[in-house]
Rosetta silent file (secondary structure, phi, psi, omega in degrees, C-alpha in Angstrom):
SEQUENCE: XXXXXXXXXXXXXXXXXXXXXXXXXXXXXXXXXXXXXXXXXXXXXXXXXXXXXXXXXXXXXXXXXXXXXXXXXXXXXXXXXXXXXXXXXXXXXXXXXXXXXXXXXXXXXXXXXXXXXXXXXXXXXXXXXXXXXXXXXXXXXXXXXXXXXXXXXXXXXXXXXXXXXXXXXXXXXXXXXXXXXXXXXXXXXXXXXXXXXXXXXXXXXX
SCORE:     score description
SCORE:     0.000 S_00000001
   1 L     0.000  140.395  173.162  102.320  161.356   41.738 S_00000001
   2 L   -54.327  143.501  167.743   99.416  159.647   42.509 S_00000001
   3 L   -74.762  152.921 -178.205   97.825  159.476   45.940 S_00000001
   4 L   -96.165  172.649 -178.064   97.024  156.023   47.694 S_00000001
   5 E  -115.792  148.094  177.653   93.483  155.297   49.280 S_00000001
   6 E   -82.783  100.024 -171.273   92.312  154.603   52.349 S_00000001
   7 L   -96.385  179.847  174.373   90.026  151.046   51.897 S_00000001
   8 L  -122.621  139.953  164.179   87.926  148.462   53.941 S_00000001
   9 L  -121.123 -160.885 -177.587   88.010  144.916   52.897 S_00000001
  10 L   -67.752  -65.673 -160.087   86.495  141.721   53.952 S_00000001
  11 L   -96.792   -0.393 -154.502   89.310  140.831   57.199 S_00000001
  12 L  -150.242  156.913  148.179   91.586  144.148   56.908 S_00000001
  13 L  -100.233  156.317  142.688   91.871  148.113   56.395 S_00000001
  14 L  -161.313 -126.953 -149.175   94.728  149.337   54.115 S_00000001
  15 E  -133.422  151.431  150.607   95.702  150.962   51.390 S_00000001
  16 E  -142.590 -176.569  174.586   95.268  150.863   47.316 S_00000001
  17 E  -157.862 -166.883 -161.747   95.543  153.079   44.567 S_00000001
  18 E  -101.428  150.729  172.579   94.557  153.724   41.165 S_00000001
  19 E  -158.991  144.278 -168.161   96.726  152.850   37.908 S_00000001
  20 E  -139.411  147.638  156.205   95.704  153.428   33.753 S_00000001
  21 L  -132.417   42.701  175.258   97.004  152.664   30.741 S_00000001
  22 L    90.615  -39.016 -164.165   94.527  155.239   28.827 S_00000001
  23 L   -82.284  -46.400  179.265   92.274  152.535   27.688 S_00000001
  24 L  -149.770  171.512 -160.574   91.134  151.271   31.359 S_00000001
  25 E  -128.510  153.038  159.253   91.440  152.039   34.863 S_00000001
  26 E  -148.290  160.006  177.803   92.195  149.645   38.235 S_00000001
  27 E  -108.901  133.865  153.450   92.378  149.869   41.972 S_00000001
  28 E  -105.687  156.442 -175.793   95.148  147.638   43.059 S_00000001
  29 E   176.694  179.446 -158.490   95.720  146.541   46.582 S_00000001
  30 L  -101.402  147.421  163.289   96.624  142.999   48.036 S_00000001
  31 H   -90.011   21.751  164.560   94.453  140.089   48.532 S_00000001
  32 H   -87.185   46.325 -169.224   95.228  138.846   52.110 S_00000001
  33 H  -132.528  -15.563  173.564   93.070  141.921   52.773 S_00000001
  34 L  -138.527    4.532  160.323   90.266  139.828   51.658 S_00000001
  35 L  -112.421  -57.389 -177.908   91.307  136.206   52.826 S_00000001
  36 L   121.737  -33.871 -139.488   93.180  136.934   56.215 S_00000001
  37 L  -130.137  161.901 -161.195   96.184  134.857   55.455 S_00000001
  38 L   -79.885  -64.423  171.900   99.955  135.792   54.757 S_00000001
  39 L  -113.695   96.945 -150.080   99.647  133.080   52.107 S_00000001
  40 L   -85.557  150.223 -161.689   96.142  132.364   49.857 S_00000001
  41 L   -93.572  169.711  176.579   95.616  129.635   48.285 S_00000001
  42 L   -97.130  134.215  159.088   92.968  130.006   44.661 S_00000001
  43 L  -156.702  133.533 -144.484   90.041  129.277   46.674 S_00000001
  44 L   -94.756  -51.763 -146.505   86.991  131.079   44.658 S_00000001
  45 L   -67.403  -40.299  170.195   85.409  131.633   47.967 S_00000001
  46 L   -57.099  -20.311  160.105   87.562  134.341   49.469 S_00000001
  47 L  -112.939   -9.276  174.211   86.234  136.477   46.879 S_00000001
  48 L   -65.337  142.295  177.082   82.733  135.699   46.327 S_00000001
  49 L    61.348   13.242 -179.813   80.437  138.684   47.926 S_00000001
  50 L   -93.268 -172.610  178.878   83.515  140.430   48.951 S_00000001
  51 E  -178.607  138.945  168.970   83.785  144.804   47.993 S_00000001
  52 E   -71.047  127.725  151.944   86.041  147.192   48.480 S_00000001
  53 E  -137.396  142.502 -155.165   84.762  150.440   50.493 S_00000001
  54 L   -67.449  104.384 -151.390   86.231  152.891   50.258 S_00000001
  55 L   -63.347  151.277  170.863   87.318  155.066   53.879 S_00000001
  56 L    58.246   11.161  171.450   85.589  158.949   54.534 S_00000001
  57 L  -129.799  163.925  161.186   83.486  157.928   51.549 S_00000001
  58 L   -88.930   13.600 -175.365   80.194  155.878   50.324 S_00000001
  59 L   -66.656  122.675 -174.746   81.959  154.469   47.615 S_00000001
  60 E  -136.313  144.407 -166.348   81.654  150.670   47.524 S_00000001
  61 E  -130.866  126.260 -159.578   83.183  148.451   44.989 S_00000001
  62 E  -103.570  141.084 -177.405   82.252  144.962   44.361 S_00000001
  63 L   -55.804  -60.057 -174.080   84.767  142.338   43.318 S_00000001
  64 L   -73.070  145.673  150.136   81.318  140.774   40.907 S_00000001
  65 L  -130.311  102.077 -159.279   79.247  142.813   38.772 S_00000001
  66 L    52.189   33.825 -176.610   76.262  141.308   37.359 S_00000001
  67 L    53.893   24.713  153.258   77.864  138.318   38.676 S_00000001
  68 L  -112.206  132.483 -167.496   81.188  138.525   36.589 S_00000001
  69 L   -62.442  146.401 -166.356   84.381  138.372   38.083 S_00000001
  70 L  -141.629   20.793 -162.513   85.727  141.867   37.254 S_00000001
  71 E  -157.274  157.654 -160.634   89.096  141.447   38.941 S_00000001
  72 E  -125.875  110.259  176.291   92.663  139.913   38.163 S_00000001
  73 L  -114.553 -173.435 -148.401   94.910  137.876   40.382 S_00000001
  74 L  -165.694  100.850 -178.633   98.411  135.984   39.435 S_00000001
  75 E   -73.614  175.502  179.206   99.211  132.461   40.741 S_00000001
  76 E  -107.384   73.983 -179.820  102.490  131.943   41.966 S_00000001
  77 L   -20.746  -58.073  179.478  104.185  129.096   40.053 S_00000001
  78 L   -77.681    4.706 -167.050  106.464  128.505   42.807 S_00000001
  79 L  -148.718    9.408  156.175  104.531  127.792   45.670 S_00000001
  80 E    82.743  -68.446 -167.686  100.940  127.203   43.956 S_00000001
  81 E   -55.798 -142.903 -169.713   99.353  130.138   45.811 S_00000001
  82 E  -102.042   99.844  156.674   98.292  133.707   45.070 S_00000001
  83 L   -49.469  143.019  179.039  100.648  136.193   44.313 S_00000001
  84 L   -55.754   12.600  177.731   99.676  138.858   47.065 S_00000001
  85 L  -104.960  123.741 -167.711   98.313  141.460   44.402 S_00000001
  86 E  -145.127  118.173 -170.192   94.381  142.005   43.138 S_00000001
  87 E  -133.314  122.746  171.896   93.476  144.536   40.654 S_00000001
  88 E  -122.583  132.951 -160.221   90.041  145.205   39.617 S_00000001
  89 E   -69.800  105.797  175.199   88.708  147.120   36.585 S_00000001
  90 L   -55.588  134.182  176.459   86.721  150.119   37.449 S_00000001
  91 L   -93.589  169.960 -169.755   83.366  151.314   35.699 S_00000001
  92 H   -59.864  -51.080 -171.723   83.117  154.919   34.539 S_00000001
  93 H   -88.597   14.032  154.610   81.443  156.148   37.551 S_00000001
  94 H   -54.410  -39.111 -165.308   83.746  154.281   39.999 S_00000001
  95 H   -91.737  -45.689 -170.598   86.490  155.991   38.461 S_00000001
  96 H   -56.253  -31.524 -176.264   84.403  159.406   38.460 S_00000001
  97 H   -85.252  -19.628 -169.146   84.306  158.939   42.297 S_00000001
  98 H  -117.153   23.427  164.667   87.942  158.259   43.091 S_00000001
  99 H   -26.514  -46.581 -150.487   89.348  160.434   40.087 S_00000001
 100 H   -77.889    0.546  162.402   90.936  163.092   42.687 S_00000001
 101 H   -50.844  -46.480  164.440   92.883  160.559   44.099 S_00000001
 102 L   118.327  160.624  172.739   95.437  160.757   40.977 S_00000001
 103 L  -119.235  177.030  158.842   96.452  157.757   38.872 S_00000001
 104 E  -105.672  154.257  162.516   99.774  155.834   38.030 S_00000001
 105 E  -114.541  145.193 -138.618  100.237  155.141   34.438 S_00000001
 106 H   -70.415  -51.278  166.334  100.927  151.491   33.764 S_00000001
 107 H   -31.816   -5.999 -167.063  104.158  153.164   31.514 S_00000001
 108 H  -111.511    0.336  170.015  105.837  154.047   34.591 S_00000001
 109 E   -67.292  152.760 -165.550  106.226  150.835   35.717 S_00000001
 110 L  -174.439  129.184  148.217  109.958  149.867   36.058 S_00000001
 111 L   -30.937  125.262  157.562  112.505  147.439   37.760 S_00000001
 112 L  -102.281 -179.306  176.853  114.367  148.895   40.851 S_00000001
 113 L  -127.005  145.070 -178.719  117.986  147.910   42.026 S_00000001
 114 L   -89.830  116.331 -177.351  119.322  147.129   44.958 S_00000001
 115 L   135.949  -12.633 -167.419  120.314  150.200   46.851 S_00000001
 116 L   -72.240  163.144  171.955  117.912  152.432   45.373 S_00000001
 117 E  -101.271  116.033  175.071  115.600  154.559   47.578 S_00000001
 118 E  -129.208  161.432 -158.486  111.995  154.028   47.077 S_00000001
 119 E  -108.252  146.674 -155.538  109.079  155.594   48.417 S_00000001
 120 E  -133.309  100.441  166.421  106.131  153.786   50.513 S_00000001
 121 E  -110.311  134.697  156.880  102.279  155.672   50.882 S_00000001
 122 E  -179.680 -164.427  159.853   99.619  154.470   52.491 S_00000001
 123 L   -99.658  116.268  168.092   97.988  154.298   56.053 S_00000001
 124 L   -63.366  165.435 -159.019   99.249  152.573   58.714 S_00000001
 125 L     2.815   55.503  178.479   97.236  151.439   61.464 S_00000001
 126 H   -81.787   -9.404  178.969   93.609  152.557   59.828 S_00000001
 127 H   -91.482  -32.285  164.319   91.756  149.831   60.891 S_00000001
 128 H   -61.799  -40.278 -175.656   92.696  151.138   64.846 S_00000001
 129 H   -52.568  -62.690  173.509   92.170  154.603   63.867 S_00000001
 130 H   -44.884  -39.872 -169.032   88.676  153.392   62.318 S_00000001
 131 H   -79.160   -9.022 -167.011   87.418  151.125   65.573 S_00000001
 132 L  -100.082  -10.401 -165.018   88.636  153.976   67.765 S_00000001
 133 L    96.597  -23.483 -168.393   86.267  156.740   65.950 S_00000001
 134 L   -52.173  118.285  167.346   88.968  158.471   64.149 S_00000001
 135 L  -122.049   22.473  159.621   87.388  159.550   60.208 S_00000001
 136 L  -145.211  126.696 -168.892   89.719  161.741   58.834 S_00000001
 137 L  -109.322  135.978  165.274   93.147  159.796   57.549 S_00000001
 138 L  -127.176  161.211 -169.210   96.085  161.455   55.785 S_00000001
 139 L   -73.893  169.799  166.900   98.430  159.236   54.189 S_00000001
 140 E  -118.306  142.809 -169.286  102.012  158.629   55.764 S_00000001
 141 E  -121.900  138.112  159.504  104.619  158.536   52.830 S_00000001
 142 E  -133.443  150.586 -169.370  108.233  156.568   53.773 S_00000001
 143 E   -84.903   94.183 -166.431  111.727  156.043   52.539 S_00000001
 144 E   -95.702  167.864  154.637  113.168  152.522   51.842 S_00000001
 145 E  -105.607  144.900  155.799  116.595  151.235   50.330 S_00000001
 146 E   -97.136  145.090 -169.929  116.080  148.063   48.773 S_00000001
 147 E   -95.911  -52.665 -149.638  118.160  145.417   50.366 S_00000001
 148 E  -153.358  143.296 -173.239  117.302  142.312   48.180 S_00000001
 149 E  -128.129  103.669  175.489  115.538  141.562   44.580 S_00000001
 150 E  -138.129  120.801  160.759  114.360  137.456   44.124 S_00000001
 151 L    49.457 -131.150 -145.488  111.531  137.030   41.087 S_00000001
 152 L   -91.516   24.340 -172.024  108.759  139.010   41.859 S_00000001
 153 E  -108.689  138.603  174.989  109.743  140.036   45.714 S_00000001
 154 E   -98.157  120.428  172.956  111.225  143.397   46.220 S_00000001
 155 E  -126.641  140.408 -162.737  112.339  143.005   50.197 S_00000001
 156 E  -100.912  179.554 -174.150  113.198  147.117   51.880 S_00000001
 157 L   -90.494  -16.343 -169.742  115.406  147.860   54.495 S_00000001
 158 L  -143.347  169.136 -168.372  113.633  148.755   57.418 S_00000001
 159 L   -83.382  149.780  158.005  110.137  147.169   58.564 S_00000001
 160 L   -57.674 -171.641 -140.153  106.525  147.818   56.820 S_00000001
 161 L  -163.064  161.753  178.111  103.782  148.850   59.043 S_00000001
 162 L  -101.196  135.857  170.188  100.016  147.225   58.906 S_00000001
 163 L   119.884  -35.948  172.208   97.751  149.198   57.073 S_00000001
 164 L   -76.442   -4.900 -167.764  100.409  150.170   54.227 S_00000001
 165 L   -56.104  129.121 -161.008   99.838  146.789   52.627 S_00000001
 166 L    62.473   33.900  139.830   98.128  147.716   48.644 S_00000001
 167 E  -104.951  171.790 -150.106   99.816  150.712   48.708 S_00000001
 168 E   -81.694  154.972  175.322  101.822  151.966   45.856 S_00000001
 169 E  -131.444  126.945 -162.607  105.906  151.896   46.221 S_00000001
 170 L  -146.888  111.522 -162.342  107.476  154.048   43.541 S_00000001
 171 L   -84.429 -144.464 -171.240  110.824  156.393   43.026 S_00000001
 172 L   -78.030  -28.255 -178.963  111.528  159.426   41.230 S_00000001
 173 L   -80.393  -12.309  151.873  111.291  157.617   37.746 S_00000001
 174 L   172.112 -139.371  156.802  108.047  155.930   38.283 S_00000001
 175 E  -116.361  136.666 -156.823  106.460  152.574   39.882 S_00000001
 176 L   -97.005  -45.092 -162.041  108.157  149.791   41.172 S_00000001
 177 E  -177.833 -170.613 -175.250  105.388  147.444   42.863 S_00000001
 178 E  -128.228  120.994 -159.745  102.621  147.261   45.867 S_00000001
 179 E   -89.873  172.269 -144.806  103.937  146.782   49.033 S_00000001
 180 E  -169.899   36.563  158.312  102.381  143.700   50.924 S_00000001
 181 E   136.563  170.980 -175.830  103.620  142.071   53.872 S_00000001
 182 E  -142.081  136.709 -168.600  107.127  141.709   56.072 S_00000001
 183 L   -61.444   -0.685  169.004  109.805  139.327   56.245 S_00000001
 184 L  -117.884  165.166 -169.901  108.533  138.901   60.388 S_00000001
 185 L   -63.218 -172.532  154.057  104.887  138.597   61.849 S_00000001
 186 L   -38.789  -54.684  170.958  102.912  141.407   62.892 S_00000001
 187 L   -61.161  -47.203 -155.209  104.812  141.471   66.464 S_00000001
 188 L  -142.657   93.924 -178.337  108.330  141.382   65.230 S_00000001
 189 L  -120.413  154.527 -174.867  108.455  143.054   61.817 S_00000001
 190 L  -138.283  -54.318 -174.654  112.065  143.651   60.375 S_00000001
 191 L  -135.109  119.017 -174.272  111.612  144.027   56.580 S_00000001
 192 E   -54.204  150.373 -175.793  109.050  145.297   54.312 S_00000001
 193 E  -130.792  146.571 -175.314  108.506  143.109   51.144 S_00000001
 194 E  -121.621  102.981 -179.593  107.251  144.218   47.596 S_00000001
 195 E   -80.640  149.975  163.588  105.712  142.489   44.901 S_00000001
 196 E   -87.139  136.679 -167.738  106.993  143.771   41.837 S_00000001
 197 H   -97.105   -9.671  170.694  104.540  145.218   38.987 S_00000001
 198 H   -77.137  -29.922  160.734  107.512  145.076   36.511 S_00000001
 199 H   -93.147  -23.503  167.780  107.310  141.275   36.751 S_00000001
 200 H  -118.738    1.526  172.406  103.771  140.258   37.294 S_00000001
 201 L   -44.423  -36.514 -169.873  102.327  143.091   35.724 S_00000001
 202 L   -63.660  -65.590 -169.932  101.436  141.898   31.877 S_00000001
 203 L   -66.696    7.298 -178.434   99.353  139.056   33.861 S_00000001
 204 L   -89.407  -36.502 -158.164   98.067  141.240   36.288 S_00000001
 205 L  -116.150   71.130  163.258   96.340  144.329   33.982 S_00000001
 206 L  -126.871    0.000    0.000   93.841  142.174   32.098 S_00000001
């Protein structure tokens, strides 16, 4: 199974990871990681000049490349925003640097059920770790049930953590989705939420 990564964005640390479907490669992770808010709006701006860099490395990844958008978001019919997912298409030696990280393959994506146990990687509180001095991160991996399935939200059983947000959540049969946010704030979190890559994927990997 693949490993998840430790990143930097514009407002946030978390987490992403890598995913292929032989032809091309992407790091996915969420965008309120590069707008600050639980729910973004298409506003062009939140992405101009931002890059990913990558934690314990110099690897820096720019949303623009020769001033082409190089990265794939997914509005959200019902409510007019942003689904909470952003996956952008890697050049060869981007991919050459974060190879050892491991990939998903886009085939393994798959629908969970509610009750199943799925798995959670990423780091939790890396942006404290970082402001604190800390430079060497290992991932934390954790064990949900899912409680509830509506469209593309997956919602877990117990709360998410800050820092796993664009990391991958995936059982023994493959990957279900990128977890992203909790049904309570920051203060009071009670249940991790998932978008699902089995539902927004086709419009996601383009």
């Amino acid at each position: 199974m693949a490993s998840p990564i430790p990143i930097l964005c514009r407002y946030r640390a978390g987490t992403g990871f890598l995913l292929t479907d032989a032809k091309d490669v992407w790091l996915l992770t969420c965008v309120h990681l590069f707008s600050g808010l639980k729910e973004t709006p298409l506003i062009e701006t939140f992405f101009t000049g931002a890059e990913i860099r990558i934690a314990q490395t110099s690897s820096v990844i720019p949303l623009f490349l020769n001033g082409q958008q190089r990265f794939s978001v997914v509005i959200n019919e019902a409510t007019g925003n942003l689904v909470d997912a952003i996956a952008i298409k890697l050049e060869p030696h981007e991919i050459a640097g974060l190879i050892g990280f491991g990939m998903f393959e886009a085939g393994s994506i798959k629908m969970t059920e509610v009750g199943e146990t799925v798995t959670a990687s990423g780091f939790p509180g890396l942006g404290q770790k970082i402001g604190s001095g800390i430079n060497t991160f290992e991932p934390t991996v954790v064990q949900y049930r899912v409680d509830e399935i509506h469209g593309l939200s997956i919602r877990l059983s117990t709360p998410g953590a800050e820092g796993l947000s664009g990391g991958p959540v995936f059982d023994e049969l493959g990957l279900v989705g990128i977890m992203h946010g909790d049904v309570g704030d920051s203060t009071a979190m009670t249940n991790a939420l998932v978008i699902s890559l089995d539902v927004v994927g086709e419009q996601l990997f383009r």
